[in-house]
Short mmCIF file of C-alpha atoms and ligand atoms in Angstrom, two decimals:
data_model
loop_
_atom_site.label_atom_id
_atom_site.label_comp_id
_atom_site.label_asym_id
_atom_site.label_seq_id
_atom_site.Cartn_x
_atom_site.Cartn_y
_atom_site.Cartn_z
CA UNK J 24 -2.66 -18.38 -20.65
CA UNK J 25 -2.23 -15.27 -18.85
CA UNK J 26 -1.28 -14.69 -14.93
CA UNK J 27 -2.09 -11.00 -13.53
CA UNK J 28 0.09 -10.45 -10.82
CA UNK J 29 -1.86 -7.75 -8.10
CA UNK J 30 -0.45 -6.93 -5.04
CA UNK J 31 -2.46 -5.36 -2.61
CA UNK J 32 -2.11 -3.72 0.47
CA UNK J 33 -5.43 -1.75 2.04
CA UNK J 34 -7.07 -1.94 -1.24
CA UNK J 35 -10.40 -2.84 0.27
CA UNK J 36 -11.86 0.57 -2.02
CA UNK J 37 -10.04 -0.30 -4.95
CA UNK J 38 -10.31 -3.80 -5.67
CA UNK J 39 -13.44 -4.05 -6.32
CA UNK J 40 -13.51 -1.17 -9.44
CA UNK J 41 -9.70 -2.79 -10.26
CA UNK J 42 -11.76 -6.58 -10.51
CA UNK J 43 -14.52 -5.61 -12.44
CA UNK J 44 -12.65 -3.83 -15.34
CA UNK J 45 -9.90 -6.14 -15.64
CA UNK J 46 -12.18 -8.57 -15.61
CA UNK J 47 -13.99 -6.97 -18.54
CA UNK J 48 -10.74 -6.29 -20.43
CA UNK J 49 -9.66 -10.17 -20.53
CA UNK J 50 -12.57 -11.94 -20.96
CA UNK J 51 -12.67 -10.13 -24.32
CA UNK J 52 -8.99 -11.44 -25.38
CA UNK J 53 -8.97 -14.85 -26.56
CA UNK J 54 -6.62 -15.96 -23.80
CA UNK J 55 -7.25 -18.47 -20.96
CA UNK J 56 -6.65 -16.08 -17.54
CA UNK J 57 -5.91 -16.49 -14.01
CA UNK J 58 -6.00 -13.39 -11.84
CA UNK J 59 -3.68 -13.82 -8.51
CA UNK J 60 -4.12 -11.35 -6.04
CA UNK J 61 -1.61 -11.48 -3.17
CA UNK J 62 -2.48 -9.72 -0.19
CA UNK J 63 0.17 -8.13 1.50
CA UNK J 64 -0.82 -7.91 5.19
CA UNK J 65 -3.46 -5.96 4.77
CA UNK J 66 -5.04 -4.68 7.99
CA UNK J 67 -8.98 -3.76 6.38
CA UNK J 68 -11.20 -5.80 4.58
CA UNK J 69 -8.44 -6.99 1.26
CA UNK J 70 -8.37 -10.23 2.15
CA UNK J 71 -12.26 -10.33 2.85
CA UNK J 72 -13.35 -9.14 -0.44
CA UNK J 73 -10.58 -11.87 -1.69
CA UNK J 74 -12.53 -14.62 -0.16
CA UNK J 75 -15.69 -13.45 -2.35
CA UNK J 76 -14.03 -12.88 -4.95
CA UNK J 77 -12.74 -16.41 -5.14
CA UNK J 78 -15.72 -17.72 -4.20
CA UNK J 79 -17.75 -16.12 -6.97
CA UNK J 80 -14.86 -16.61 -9.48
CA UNK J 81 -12.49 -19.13 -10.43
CA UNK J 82 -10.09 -17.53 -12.65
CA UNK J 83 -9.26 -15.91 -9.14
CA UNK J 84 -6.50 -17.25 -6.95
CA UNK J 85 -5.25 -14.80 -3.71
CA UNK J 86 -2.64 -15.52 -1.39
CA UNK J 87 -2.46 -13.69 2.07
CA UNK J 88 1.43 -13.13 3.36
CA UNK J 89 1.18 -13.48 7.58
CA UNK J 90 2.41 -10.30 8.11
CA UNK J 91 3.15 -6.95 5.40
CA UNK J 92 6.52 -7.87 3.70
CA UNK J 93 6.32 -5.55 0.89
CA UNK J 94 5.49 -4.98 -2.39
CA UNK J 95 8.60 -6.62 -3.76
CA UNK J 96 7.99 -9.77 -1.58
CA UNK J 97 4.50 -9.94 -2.63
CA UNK J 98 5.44 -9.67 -6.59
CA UNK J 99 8.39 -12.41 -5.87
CA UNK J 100 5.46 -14.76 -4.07
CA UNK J 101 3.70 -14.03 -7.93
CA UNK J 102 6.49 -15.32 -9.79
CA UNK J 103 7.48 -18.03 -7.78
CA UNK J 104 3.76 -20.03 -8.46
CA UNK J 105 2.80 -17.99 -11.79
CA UNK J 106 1.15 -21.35 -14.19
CA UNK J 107 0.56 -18.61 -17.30
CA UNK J 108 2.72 -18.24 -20.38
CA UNK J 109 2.10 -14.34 -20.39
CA UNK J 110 2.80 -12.86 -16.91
CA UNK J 111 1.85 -9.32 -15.87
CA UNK J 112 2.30 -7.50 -12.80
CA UNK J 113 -0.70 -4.53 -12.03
CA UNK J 114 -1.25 -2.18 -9.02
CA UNK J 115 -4.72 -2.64 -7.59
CA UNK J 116 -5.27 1.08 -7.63
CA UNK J 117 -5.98 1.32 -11.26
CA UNK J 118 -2.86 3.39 -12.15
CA UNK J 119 -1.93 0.09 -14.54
CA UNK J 120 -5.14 0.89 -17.01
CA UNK J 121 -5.82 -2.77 -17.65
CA UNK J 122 -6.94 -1.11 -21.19
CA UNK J 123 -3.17 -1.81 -22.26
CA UNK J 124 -3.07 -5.29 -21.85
CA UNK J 125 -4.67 -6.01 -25.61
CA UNK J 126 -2.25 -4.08 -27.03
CA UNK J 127 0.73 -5.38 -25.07
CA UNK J 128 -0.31 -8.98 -25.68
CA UNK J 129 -0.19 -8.18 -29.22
CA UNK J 130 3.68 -6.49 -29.21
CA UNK J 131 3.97 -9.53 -27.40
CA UNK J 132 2.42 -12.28 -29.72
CA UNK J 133 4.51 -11.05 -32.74
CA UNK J 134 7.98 -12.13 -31.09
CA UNK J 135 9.68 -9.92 -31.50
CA UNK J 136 10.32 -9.05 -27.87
CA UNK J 137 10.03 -10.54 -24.83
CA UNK J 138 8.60 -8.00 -22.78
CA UNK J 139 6.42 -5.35 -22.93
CA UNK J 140 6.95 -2.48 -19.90
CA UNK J 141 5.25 0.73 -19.50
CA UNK J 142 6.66 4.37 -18.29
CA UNK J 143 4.99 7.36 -17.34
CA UNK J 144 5.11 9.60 -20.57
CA UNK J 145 5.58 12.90 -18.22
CA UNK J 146 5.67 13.66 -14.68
CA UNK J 147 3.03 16.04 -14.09
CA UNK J 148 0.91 16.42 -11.40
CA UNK J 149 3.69 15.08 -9.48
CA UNK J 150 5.26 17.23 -6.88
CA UNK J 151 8.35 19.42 -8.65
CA UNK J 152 10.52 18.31 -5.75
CA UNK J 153 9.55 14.43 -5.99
CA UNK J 154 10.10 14.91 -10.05
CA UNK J 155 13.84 16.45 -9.40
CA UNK J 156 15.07 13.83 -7.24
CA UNK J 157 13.40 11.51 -9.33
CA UNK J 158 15.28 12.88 -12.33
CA UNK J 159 18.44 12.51 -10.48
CA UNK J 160 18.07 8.98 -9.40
CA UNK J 161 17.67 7.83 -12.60
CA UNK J 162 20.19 10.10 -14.16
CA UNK J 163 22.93 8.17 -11.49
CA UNK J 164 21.79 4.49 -11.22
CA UNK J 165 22.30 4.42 -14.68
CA UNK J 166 25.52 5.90 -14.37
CA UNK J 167 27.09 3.83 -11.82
CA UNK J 168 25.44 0.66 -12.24
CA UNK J 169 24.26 -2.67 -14.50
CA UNK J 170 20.81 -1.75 -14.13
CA UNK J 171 19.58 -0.21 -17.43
CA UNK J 172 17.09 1.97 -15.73
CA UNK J 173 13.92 3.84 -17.84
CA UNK J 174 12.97 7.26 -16.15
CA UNK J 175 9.45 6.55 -15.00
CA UNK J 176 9.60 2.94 -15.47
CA UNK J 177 6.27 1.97 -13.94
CA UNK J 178 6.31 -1.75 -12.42
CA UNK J 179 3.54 -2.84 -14.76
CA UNK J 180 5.08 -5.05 -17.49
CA UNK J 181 3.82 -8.40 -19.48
CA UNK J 182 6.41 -10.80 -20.17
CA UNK J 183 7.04 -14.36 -21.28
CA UNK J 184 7.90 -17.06 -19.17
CA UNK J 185 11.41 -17.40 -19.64
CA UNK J 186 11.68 -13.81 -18.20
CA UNK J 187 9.97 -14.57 -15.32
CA UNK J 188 11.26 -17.88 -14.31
CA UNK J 189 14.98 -15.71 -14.86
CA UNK J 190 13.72 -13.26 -12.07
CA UNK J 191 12.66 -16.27 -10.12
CA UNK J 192 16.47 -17.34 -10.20
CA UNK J 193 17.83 -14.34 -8.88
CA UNK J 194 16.64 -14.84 -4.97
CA UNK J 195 18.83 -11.89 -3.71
CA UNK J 196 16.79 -10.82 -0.29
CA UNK J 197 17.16 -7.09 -1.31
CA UNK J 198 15.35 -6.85 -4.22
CA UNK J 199 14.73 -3.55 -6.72
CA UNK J 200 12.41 -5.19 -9.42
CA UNK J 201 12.99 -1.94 -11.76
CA UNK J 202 16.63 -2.98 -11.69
CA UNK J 203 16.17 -6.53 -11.56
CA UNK J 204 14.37 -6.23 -15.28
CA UNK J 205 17.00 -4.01 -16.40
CA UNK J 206 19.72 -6.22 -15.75
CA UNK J 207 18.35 -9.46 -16.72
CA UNK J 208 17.98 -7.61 -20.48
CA UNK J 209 15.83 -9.46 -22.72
CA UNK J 210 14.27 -7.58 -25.55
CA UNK J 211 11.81 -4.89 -23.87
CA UNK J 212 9.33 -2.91 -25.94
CA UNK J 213 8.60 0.98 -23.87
CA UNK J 214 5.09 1.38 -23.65
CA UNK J 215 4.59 5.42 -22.97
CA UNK J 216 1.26 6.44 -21.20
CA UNK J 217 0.09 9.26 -19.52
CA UNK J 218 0.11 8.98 -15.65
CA UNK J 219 -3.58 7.85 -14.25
CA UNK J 220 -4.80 9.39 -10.11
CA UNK J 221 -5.13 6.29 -7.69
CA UNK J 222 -9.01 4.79 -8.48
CA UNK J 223 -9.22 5.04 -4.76
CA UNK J 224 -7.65 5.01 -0.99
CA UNK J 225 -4.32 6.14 -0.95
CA UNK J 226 -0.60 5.46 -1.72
CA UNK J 227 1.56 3.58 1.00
CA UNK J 228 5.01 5.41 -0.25
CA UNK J 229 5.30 8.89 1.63
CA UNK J 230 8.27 10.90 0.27
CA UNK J 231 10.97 9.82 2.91
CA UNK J 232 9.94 5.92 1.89
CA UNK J 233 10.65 6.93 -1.82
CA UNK J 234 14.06 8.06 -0.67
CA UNK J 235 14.71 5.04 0.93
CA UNK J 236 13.82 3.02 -2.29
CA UNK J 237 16.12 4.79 -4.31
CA UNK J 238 19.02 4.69 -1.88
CA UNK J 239 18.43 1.11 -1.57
CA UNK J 240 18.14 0.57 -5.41
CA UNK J 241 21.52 2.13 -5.96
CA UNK J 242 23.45 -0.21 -3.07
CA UNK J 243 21.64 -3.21 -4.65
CA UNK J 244 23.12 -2.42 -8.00
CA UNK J 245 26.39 -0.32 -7.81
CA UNK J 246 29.47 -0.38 -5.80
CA UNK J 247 30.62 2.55 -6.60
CA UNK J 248 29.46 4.46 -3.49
CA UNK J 249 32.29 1.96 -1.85
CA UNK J 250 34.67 3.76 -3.66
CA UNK J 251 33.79 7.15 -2.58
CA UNK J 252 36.03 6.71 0.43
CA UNK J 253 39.05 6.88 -1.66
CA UNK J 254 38.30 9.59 -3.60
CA UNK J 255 37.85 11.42 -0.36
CA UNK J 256 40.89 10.53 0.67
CA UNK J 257 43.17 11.02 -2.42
CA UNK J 258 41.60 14.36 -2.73
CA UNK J 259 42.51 15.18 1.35
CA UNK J 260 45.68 13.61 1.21
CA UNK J 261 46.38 16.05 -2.22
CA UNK J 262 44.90 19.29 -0.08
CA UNK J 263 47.09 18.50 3.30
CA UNK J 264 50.23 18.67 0.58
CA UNK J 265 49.11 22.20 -0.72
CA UNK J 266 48.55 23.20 3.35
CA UNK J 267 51.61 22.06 3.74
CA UNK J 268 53.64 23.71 1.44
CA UNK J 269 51.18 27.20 2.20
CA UNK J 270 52.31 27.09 6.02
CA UNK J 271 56.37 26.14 5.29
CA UNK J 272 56.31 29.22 3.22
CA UNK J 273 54.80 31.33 5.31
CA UNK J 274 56.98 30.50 8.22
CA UNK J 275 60.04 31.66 5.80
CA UNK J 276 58.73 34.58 4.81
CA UNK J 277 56.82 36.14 6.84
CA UNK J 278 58.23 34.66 10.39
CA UNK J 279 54.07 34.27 11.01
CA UNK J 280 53.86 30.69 13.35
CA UNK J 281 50.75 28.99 12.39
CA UNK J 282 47.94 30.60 14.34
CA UNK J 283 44.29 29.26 14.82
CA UNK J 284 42.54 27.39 17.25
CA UNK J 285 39.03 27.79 15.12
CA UNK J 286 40.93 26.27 11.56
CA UNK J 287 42.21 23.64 13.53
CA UNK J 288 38.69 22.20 14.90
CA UNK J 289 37.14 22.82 11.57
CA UNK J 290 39.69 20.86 10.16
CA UNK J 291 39.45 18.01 12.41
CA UNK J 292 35.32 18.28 12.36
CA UNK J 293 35.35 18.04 8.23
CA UNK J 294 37.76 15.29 8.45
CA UNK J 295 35.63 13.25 11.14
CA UNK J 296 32.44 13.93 8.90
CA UNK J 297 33.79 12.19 6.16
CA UNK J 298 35.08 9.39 7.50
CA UNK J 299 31.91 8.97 9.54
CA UNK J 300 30.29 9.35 6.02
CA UNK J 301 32.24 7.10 4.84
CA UNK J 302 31.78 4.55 7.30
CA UNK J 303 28.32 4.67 6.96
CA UNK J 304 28.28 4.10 3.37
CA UNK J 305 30.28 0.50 4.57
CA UNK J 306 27.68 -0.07 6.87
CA UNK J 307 24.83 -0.05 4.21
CA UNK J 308 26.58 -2.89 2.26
CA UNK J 309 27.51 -5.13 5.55
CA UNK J 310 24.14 -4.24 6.19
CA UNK J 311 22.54 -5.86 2.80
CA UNK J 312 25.05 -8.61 3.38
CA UNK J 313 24.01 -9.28 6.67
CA UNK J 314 20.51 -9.96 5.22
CA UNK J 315 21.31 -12.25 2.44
CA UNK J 316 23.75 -14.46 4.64
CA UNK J 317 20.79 -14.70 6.84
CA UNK J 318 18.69 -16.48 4.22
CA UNK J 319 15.73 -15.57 5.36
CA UNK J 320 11.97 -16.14 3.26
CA UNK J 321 11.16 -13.40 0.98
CA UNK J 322 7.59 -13.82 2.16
CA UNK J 323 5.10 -16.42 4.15
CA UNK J 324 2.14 -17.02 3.12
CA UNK J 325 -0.61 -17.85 5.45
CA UNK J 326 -3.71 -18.53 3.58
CA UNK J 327 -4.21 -19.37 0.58
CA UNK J 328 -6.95 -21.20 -1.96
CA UNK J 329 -4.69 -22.57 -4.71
CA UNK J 330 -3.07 -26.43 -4.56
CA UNK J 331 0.84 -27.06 -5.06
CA UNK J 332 1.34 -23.29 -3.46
CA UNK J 333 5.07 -22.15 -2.87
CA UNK J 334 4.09 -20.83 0.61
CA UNK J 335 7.55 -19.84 1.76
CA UNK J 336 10.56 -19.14 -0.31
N1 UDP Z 9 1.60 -2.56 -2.13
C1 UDP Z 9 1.90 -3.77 -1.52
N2 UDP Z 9 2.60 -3.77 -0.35
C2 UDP Z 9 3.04 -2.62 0.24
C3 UDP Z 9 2.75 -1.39 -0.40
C4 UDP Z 9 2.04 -1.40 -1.60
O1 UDP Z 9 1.54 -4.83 -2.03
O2 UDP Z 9 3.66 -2.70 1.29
C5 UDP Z 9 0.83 -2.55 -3.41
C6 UDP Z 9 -0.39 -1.64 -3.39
O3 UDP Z 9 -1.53 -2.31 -2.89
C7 UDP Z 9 -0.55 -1.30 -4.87
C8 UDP Z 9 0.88 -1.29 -5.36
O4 UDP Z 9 1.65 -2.03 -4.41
O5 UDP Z 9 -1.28 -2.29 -5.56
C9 UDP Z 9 1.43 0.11 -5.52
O6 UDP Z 9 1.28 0.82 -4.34
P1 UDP Z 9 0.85 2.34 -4.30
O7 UDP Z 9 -0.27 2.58 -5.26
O8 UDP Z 9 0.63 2.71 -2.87
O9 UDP Z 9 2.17 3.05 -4.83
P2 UDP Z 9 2.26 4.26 -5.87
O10 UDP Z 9 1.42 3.90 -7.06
O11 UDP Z 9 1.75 5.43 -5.15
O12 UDP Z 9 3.72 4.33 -6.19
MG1 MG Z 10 -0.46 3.52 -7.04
#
């Protein structure tokens, strides 16, 4: 059996076209199916067409959070009450051609890996600005961190249910799914595909949100922006020598007393910048620490029409 995983948030335009071709594309593999849509908040008609949808269909199960928690949360509220053997997560915007899945089932079904994940084969039509700190980002998390990273990893993935009951066992609040199926490993086959337009209404990540992500994606899975502090500070504490020694000698030679109000304030302002830098690198992690000691739900879900439902975790 397979379980598609959908988030949505404001899909009302989408879901319908994302419904009826997925629909197509399963009911032609031999597989039993279950299609669980998990509404994410939505403020238009999602969880409306949902209703229908389950009422016309019952491979179709939704569950609708109480509030918008994310798309993270609403993937984690998938995994935690998946029944399938096979386990994908889609977008509802079509951007996930359900056209794959046949193909992935089959990489799948020949076991020799347990996961099948897609990337973006190029980044075009993408803004060049978006694409170069997109470049970079993936360039550094790999760098600095666990997380085996795949430049324009794309969410969508099938996997087996080992894999997904793994993820399930990781309930870290902050959660960065692309480095979450990184670091668990497992064998992953790269499916490359050319990058499909939104079916329909529009994307909820403006560029500023995308920074965000990535920012948060590197505290999740690297300390070493912790350790920037010392560098900074072994590299001042090296400099202040070399001052040193620059102003002794001029004092013996040329008789010249230190003079300079303006290098003194600069000096002071660059040192204060960096600390305050610093300091607010600390703050991110007592930040993300904060959160998990809290212990909080990932997500609460307040309507729902499947039985035994996980409705806060
Ligand atoms: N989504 C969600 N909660 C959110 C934002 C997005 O469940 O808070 C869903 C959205 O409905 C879509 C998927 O996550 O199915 C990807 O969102 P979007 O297409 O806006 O992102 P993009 O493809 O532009 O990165
Ligand atoms: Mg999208």
């Amino acid at each position: 059996m397979i379980t598609l995983i959908v988030p949505c948030y404001n899909e009302q335009e989408s879901l319908p076209i994302f419904y009826q071709e997925v629909t197509a594309v399963v009911q032609r593999m031999e597989s039993e199916y279950e299609l669980l849509f998990v509404d994410d908040g939505s403020k238009d008609q999602t969880l409306m067409i949902l209703r229908e949808l389950a009422a016309q269909d019952s491979h179709v199960k939704y569950f609708s959070f109480s509030r918008n928690f994310g798309k993270e949360a609403a993937m984690y509220a998938g995994f935690c009450n998946v029944s399938g053997d096979y386990i994908a997560v889609m977008d509802a915007d079509m951007q996930d051609p359900p056209s794959l899945l046949p193909q992935m089932m089959k990489i799948l079904e020949s076991g020799e890996y347990d996961s099948v994940a897609t990337r973006r084969a190029d980044r075009t039509g993408e803004p060049p600005i978006r694409s170069w700190f997109a470049k970079r980002f993936y360039h550094m998390i790999n760098k600095i961190s666990d997380a085996d990273i795949v430049d324009g990893a794309r969410d969508f993935r099938l996997m087996r249910r080992e894999m997904v009951d793994t993820i399930v066992s990781m309930g870290e609040y902050n959660r960065f799914s692309k480095g979450i199926f990184g670091w668990i490993g497992f064998r992953t086959y790269w499916l490359p595909y050319e990058n499909i337009e939104r079916a329909a209404g529009q994307t909820k990540w403006n560029f500023w949100m995308l920074f965000k992500y990535a920012i948060d994606g590197i505290i999740n899975f690297s300390q070493a922006p912790l350790s920037i502090a010392s560098w900074f500070g072994i590299a001042m504490t090296l400099l202040s020598f070399f001052f040193l020694f620059v102003i002794v000698i001029r004092r013996a030679v040329f008789g010249d007393p230190v003079a300079g109000w303006a290098s003194t304030v600069c000096v002071i302002v660059f040192i204060g910048g960096i600390q305050l830098f610093c300091l607010g690198i600390m703050g991110q992690y007592i930040a993300k620490t904060y959160l998990e000691t809290k212990n909080r739900p990932h997500f609460i879900i307040s309507e729902t029409n499947g039985e035994d439902v996980k409705k806060v975790k």
